[in-house]
Coordinates of C-alpha atoms and ligand atoms in Angstrom, one line a residue:
X1 CA 0.0 0.2 -0.1
X2 CA 2.3 2.6 -1.1
X3 CA 1.4 6.3 -1.7
X4 CA 3.2 9.2 -3.0
X5 CA 4.1 11.4 0.2
X6 CA 2.5 14.9 0.6
X7 CA -0.5 13.5 -1.4
X8 CA -3.5 13.8 0.8
X9 CA -5.6 10.3 0.8
X10 CA -9.2 10.9 0.3
X11 CA -10.4 10.9 3.9
X12 CA -13.9 12.6 3.6
X13 CA -13.9 15.5 1.5
X14 CA -12.9 18.9 2.7
X15 CA -15.6 21.5 1.9
X16 CA -13.7 24.4 1.7
X17 CA -16.1 26.8 -0.3
X18 CA -19.1 25.3 2.0
X19 CA -17.1 26.5 5.0
X20 CA -16.8 29.8 3.6
X21 CA -20.3 30.2 2.7
X22 CA -21.5 29.5 6.1
X23 CA -19.9 32.9 7.0
X24 CA -21.8 35.0 4.4
X25 CA -23.5 38.1 5.9
X26 CA -21.0 38.7 8.6
X27 CA -17.2 39.9 9.0
X28 CA -16.6 38.8 12.7
X29 CA -16.4 35.2 13.8
X30 CA -15.9 33.7 17.2
X31 CA -14.4 30.3 17.6
X32 CA -15.4 28.7 20.8
X33 CA -13.4 25.6 22.2
X34 CA -14.9 23.1 24.7
X35 CA -14.7 24.7 28.4
X36 CA -11.2 23.9 29.8
X37 CA -9.7 23.4 26.5
X38 CA -6.9 20.8 26.0
X39 CA -4.3 20.9 23.4
X40 CA -6.4 19.7 20.7
X41 CA -9.4 22.1 21.3
X42 CA -6.8 25.1 21.2
X43 CA -4.7 24.2 18.3
X44 CA -8.1 23.4 16.5
X45 CA -9.1 26.8 17.2
X46 CA -6.1 28.4 16.5
X47 CA -5.9 26.5 12.9
X48 CA -9.4 27.7 12.1
X49 CA -8.4 31.3 13.0
X50 CA -5.8 31.4 10.8
X51 CA -7.8 29.9 7.8
X52 CA -10.7 32.0 8.3
X53 CA -8.4 35.1 8.3
X54 CA -7.3 34.3 4.7
X55 CA -10.9 35.0 3.7
X56 CA -11.7 38.1 2.3
X57 CA -12.6 40.9 4.9
X58 CA -13.0 38.1 7.8
X59 CA -11.7 38.7 11.0
X60 CA -11.6 35.8 13.9
X61 CA -10.9 35.4 17.7
X62 CA -11.0 32.4 20.0
X63 CA -12.9 32.3 23.3
X64 CA -13.1 29.6 25.7
X65 CA -14.9 28.9 29.1
X66 CA -13.6 27.6 32.3
X67 CA -9.7 27.4 32.8
X68 CA -6.7 26.4 31.0
X69 CA -5.3 24.7 34.2
X70 CA -2.8 22.0 33.2
X71 CA 0.8 22.9 33.3
X72 CA 1.1 21.7 29.7
X73 CA -1.5 23.6 28.5
X74 CA -0.8 26.8 30.1
X75 CA 3.0 26.4 28.7
X76 CA 1.5 25.5 25.0
X77 CA -0.7 28.8 25.1
X78 CA 2.3 31.0 26.4
X79 CA 5.0 29.8 24.6
X80 CA 2.8 29.5 21.2
X81 CA 1.3 33.1 22.2
X82 CA -2.2 31.8 21.2
X83 CA -4.5 34.6 21.0
X84 CA -7.3 33.1 23.2
X85 CA -10.0 35.0 25.4
X86 CA -12.1 33.8 28.2
X87 CA -15.8 33.9 27.0
X88 CA -16.6 36.2 30.2
X89 CA -14.4 38.8 28.6
X90 CA -16.1 38.3 25.0
X91 CA -19.4 40.6 24.1
X92 CA -21.4 38.3 21.7
X93 CA -23.0 41.2 20.2
X94 CA -20.0 42.0 18.4
X95 CA -19.7 38.7 16.8
X96 CA -21.6 38.0 13.6
X97 CA -20.8 34.0 13.7
X98 CA -19.6 31.8 15.8
X99 CA -17.9 28.3 15.2
X100 CA -17.5 25.5 17.7
X101 CA -14.5 23.0 17.5
X102 CA -13.7 20.0 19.1
X103 CA -17.4 20.2 20.7
X104 CA -20.6 20.6 19.4
X105 CA -23.9 22.5 20.0
X106 CA -26.2 20.9 22.8
X107 CA -23.2 19.6 24.2
X108 CA -23.1 20.7 28.0
X109 CA -19.4 21.4 27.8
X110 CA -19.1 24.7 25.9
X111 CA -20.2 28.0 26.4
X112 CA -22.5 28.9 23.3
X113 CA -25.0 31.2 24.6
X114 CA -28.5 29.5 24.1
X115 CA -29.7 32.3 21.9
X116 CA -27.3 31.9 19.6
X117 CA -26.6 29.0 16.8
X118 CA -23.3 27.6 15.3
X119 CA -22.6 28.8 11.9
X120 CA -19.4 26.1 11.7
X121 CA -19.0 22.9 13.7
X122 CA -15.9 21.1 13.4
X123 CA -15.3 18.2 15.6
X124 CA -14.4 14.3 16.5
X125 CA -16.8 13.4 18.9
X126 CA -19.9 11.3 18.0
X127 CA -22.4 13.8 15.9
X128 CA -25.2 15.2 17.9
X129 CA -28.3 15.9 16.1
X130 CA -28.5 19.7 16.9
X131 CA -25.0 19.7 15.1
X132 CA -27.4 18.8 11.7
X133 CA -28.9 21.9 11.9
X134 CA -25.4 24.1 11.6
X135 CA -25.2 25.6 8.1
X136 CA -21.3 24.0 8.1
X137 CA -20.3 20.9 9.8
X138 CA -17.7 18.4 9.8
X139 CA -17.9 16.0 12.4
X140 CA -15.7 12.8 12.0
X141 CA -15.9 10.7 14.9
X142 CA -13.1 8.2 13.2
X143 CA -10.5 11.0 13.6
X144 CA -8.3 10.6 16.8
X145 CA -8.3 14.3 17.1
X146 CA -10.0 17.5 15.7
X147 CA -6.7 18.9 14.7
X148 CA -6.4 16.3 12.1
X149 CA -9.4 17.5 10.4
X150 CA -8.2 21.2 10.4
X151 CA -4.9 20.0 8.8
X152 CA -6.9 19.0 6.2
X153 CA -8.4 22.4 5.7
X154 CA -5.3 24.1 6.0
X155 CA -3.7 22.0 3.2
X156 CA -6.7 22.2 0.9
X157 CA -6.5 25.8 1.3
X158 CA -3.0 25.7 0.5
X159 CA -1.8 27.5 4.1
X160 CA 1.9 26.2 4.7
X161 CA 2.1 23.9 7.6
X162 CA 4.9 25.3 9.6
X163 CA 5.8 27.8 12.4
X164 CA 3.2 28.1 15.3
X165 CA 0.7 26.5 13.2
X166 CA 2.2 23.3 12.6
X167 CA 3.6 23.1 16.1
X168 CA 0.1 23.6 17.7
X169 CA -1.5 21.2 15.5
X170 CA 1.5 18.6 15.7
X171 CA 1.4 18.7 19.4
X172 CA -2.4 18.8 19.4
X173 CA -2.6 15.4 18.0
X174 CA 0.2 13.6 19.9
X175 CA -1.4 15.1 23.0
X176 CA -5.0 13.8 22.2
X177 CA -3.9 10.3 21.1
X178 CA -0.9 9.7 23.5
X179 CA 1.7 9.9 20.7
X180 CA -0.6 8.3 18.4
X181 CA -1.3 4.9 20.5
X182 CA -5.1 6.1 21.7
X183 CA -7.9 6.1 19.2
X184 CA -5.9 7.3 16.6
X185 CA -6.5 6.2 12.7
X186 CA -4.1 6.6 9.6
X187 CA -5.5 10.0 9.1
X188 CA -4.0 11.2 12.4
X189 CA -0.9 9.6 11.5
X190 CA -0.8 11.2 7.7
X191 CA -1.7 14.5 9.2
X192 CA 1.2 14.4 12.0
X193 CA 3.6 13.2 9.0
X194 CA 2.8 16.4 7.3
X195 CA 2.9 18.7 10.4
X196 CA 6.4 17.0 11.7
X197 CA 8.8 18.8 9.2
X198 CA 7.5 22.3 9.9
X199 CA 7.0 21.8 13.8
X200 CA 9.4 23.5 16.3
X201 CA 10.7 20.3 18.4
X202 CA 12.4 22.3 20.7
X203 CA 9.1 24.2 21.5
X204 CA 7.3 20.8 21.8
X205 CA 9.8 19.6 24.2
X206 CA 9.5 22.7 26.5
X207 CA 5.3 22.3 26.2
X208 CA 5.6 18.5 27.1
X209 CA 8.1 18.9 30.0
X210 CA 7.2 22.0 31.7
X211 CA 8.0 23.1 35.4
X212 CA 5.5 22.2 37.8
X213 CA 4.2 24.2 40.7
X214 CA 4.6 22.9 44.2
X215 CA 0.7 22.5 44.3
X216 CA 0.7 20.1 41.7
X217 CA 2.8 17.6 43.8
X218 CA 0.6 18.3 46.7
X219 CA -2.6 17.5 44.7
X220 CA -0.5 14.2 43.6
X221 CA 0.4 13.3 46.9
X222 CA -3.2 13.6 48.4
X223 CA -4.6 11.7 45.4
X224 CA -2.2 8.9 45.8
X225 CA -3.2 8.5 49.4
X226 CA -6.9 8.3 48.2
X227 CA -6.6 6.0 45.3
X228 CA -7.9 2.4 45.6
X229 CA -8.2 -0.3 43.2
X230 CA -11.2 -2.5 42.6
X231 CA -10.0 -5.4 40.6
X232 CA -9.0 -3.9 37.0
X233 CA -10.1 -0.5 38.2
X234 CA -8.5 2.3 39.6
X235 CA -10.6 4.8 41.6
X236 CA -9.3 7.9 42.8
X237 CA -11.0 10.7 44.8
X238 CA -9.1 14.0 44.3
X239 CA -11.1 16.0 46.6
X240 CA -11.1 19.9 45.8
X241 CA -9.2 20.4 42.6
X242 CA -6.8 23.0 41.8
X243 CA -7.8 23.4 38.1
X244 CA -10.4 21.1 36.4
X245 CA -8.7 19.1 34.0
X246 CA -6.8 17.4 36.8
X247 CA -9.2 14.9 36.7
X248 CA -8.4 13.9 33.3
X249 CA -4.7 14.2 33.7
X250 CA -4.3 11.8 36.7
X251 CA -7.0 9.4 35.1
X252 CA -4.3 9.1 32.5
X253 CA -1.9 9.0 35.1
X254 CA -3.4 6.3 37.0
X255 CA -4.3 4.1 33.9
X256 CA -0.3 3.4 33.8
X257 CA -0.9 1.2 37.1
X258 CA 0.1 -2.3 36.0
X259 CA -3.0 -4.6 35.4
X260 CA -5.2 -1.9 35.6
X261 CA -7.6 -1.7 32.4
X262 CA -9.9 1.3 33.9
X263 CA -9.1 4.7 35.7
X264 CA -11.9 6.7 37.2
X265 CA -11.0 10.0 38.8
X266 CA -13.4 12.0 40.7
X267 CA -13.1 15.6 42.4
X268 CA -14.5 18.9 43.1
X269 CA -14.4 22.2 41.2
X270 CA -16.3 25.1 42.5
X271 CA -19.9 24.1 42.1
X272 CA -19.6 20.9 40.2
X273 CA -18.3 17.7 40.8
X274 CA -16.1 16.3 37.9
X275 CA -15.7 12.8 36.8
X276 CA -12.7 11.7 33.9
X277 CA -12.4 8.0 33.1
X278 CA -9.8 6.3 30.9
X279 CA -9.7 2.8 29.6
X280 CA -6.9 0.6 28.0
X281 CA -9.7 -1.4 26.1
X282 CA -10.2 -0.2 22.6
X283 CA -13.9 0.3 21.5
X284 CA -15.0 0.5 25.2
X285 CA -17.5 3.0 24.4
X286 CA -16.4 4.9 27.4
X287 CA -18.7 7.6 26.8
X288 CA -21.9 5.9 26.7
X289 CA -20.8 4.0 29.8
X290 CA -20.2 7.5 31.4
X291 CA -23.4 8.7 30.3
X292 CA -25.2 5.7 31.8
X293 CA -23.4 6.2 35.1
X294 CA -24.3 10.1 35.3
X295 CA -27.6 9.7 34.1
X296 CA -29.9 12.9 35.1
X297 CA -27.6 14.2 37.7
X298 CA -25.5 16.0 35.2
X299 CA -24.0 15.7 31.8
X300 CA -21.4 13.3 30.2
X301 CA -19.5 12.7 26.9
X302 CA -16.5 11.1 25.4
X303 CA -15.1 8.7 23.1
X304 CA -14.1 5.1 23.1
X305 CA -11.6 4.9 25.4
X306 CA -12.0 8.2 27.3
X307 CA -14.6 10.5 28.8
X308 CA -15.7 12.9 31.3
X309 CA -18.6 14.3 33.2
X310 CA -19.7 17.2 35.1
X311 CA -22.7 16.9 38.0
X312 CA -23.6 20.2 39.4
X313 CA -23.6 20.1 43.4
X314 CA -24.2 23.7 44.1
X315 CA -27.3 23.1 46.0
X316 CA -25.8 20.2 48.2
X317 CA -24.2 20.1 51.6
X318 CA -20.7 19.2 51.8
X319 CA -21.8 15.6 53.2
X320 CA -24.4 15.1 50.6
X321 CA -21.8 16.0 47.9
X322 CA -19.5 13.4 49.5
X323 CA -22.3 10.6 49.3
X324 CA -23.3 11.7 45.8
X325 CA -19.7 11.1 44.7
X326 CA -19.7 7.7 46.5
X327 CA -23.1 6.7 44.8
X328 CA -21.5 7.7 41.3
X329 CA -18.5 5.6 41.9
X330 CA -20.7 2.5 43.0
X331 CA -22.7 3.1 39.8
X332 CA -19.8 3.1 37.8
X333 CA -18.4 -0.1 39.5
X334 CA -22.0 -1.7 39.0
X335 CA -22.2 -0.8 35.2
X336 CA -18.7 -2.5 34.6
X337 CA -19.8 -5.7 36.2
X338 CA -16.7 -5.8 38.4
X339 CA -16.8 -8.6 40.8
X340 CA -16.9 -7.3 44.4
X341 CA -13.4 -8.6 45.0
X342 CA -11.0 -7.3 47.6
X343 CA -9.3 -4.0 46.7
X344 CA -7.0 -2.0 48.4
X345 CA -5.5 1.4 48.5
X346 CA -2.4 2.0 46.0
X347 CA 0.3 2.8 48.8
X348 CA -0.9 0.0 51.2
X349 CA 1.7 -2.7 51.8
X350 CA 1.5 -5.5 49.6
X351 CA 0.1 -8.5 51.3
X352 CA 2.7 -11.0 52.1
X353 CA 2.3 -14.6 51.4
X354 CA 1.9 -17.1 53.6
X355 CA 1.1 -14.7 56.8
X356 CA 4.2 -13.0 58.7
Ligands
MN1 MN1 -10.4 16.2 20.9

């Protein structure tokens, strides 16, 4: 299966003129990522901004809800100088069109105002019904990263894959797919190959291995003490989170425990209980599973091997919040059908064979 390098394979059609047409009747585009954006969302937004700015008379800016908390992501924003603005500082009246990247309308994880519609939706999560109403949508659940889809659009528009753009997109794909090992397909590999020559490798290294604040190690310590195993499941109660995406970061980390197939991290940030789950089982439908676990208590979404959820607990007392978290963990265990075998703390001394 040889192919000329640099010749994009037919991977769904890039509909550049349709995307352009969706912006008719306005000149000011706001690109929204999902809340607490990760590298895939940030780089996708930046790529769409660069693309749209090549259209006659168009200007674009990037907005996000929540926080950029994870040290790697903060370093990415700073080192690449990504022009992002918190949505609380965006006046939506000054915006003609809104685009969503790495998220979709009606999904609870973005800050699209209820009275506004998205003109453009580009994402790799399962297609939602509401997204079909958007004038332009390109949703490819078969892609491991939204950055992969955006890379195709830049190529189709003849935009050079170099500098900050290539660096951001390359890192976005690697971060989202754990270096092409998680949910990555041939499309993600090809996009990575196209981006790699133009990416700033020294910069990527700085983003990947940033300085970490003392508070990070304190959170890690606390969570290690509160982490339990139940068969192949690692469960970590993180308590109050320093930043929202710490649940996702540590869910990745705990999945590395030898013998584990699932990790489940739960913690509280402001008025929400946040959950992040990971599995090493391909096609495990983690998003659907977490959706069933959370039910009417909140919102959940995700893909095959990773998912997240948010449960509002602003009305609950501290004790009721604790009980709710416990209940969510139990529902997860039940949903997985894990036998109630003896579990233990991660830091407990190993059980000695044959007694002492
Ligand atoms: Mn993504």
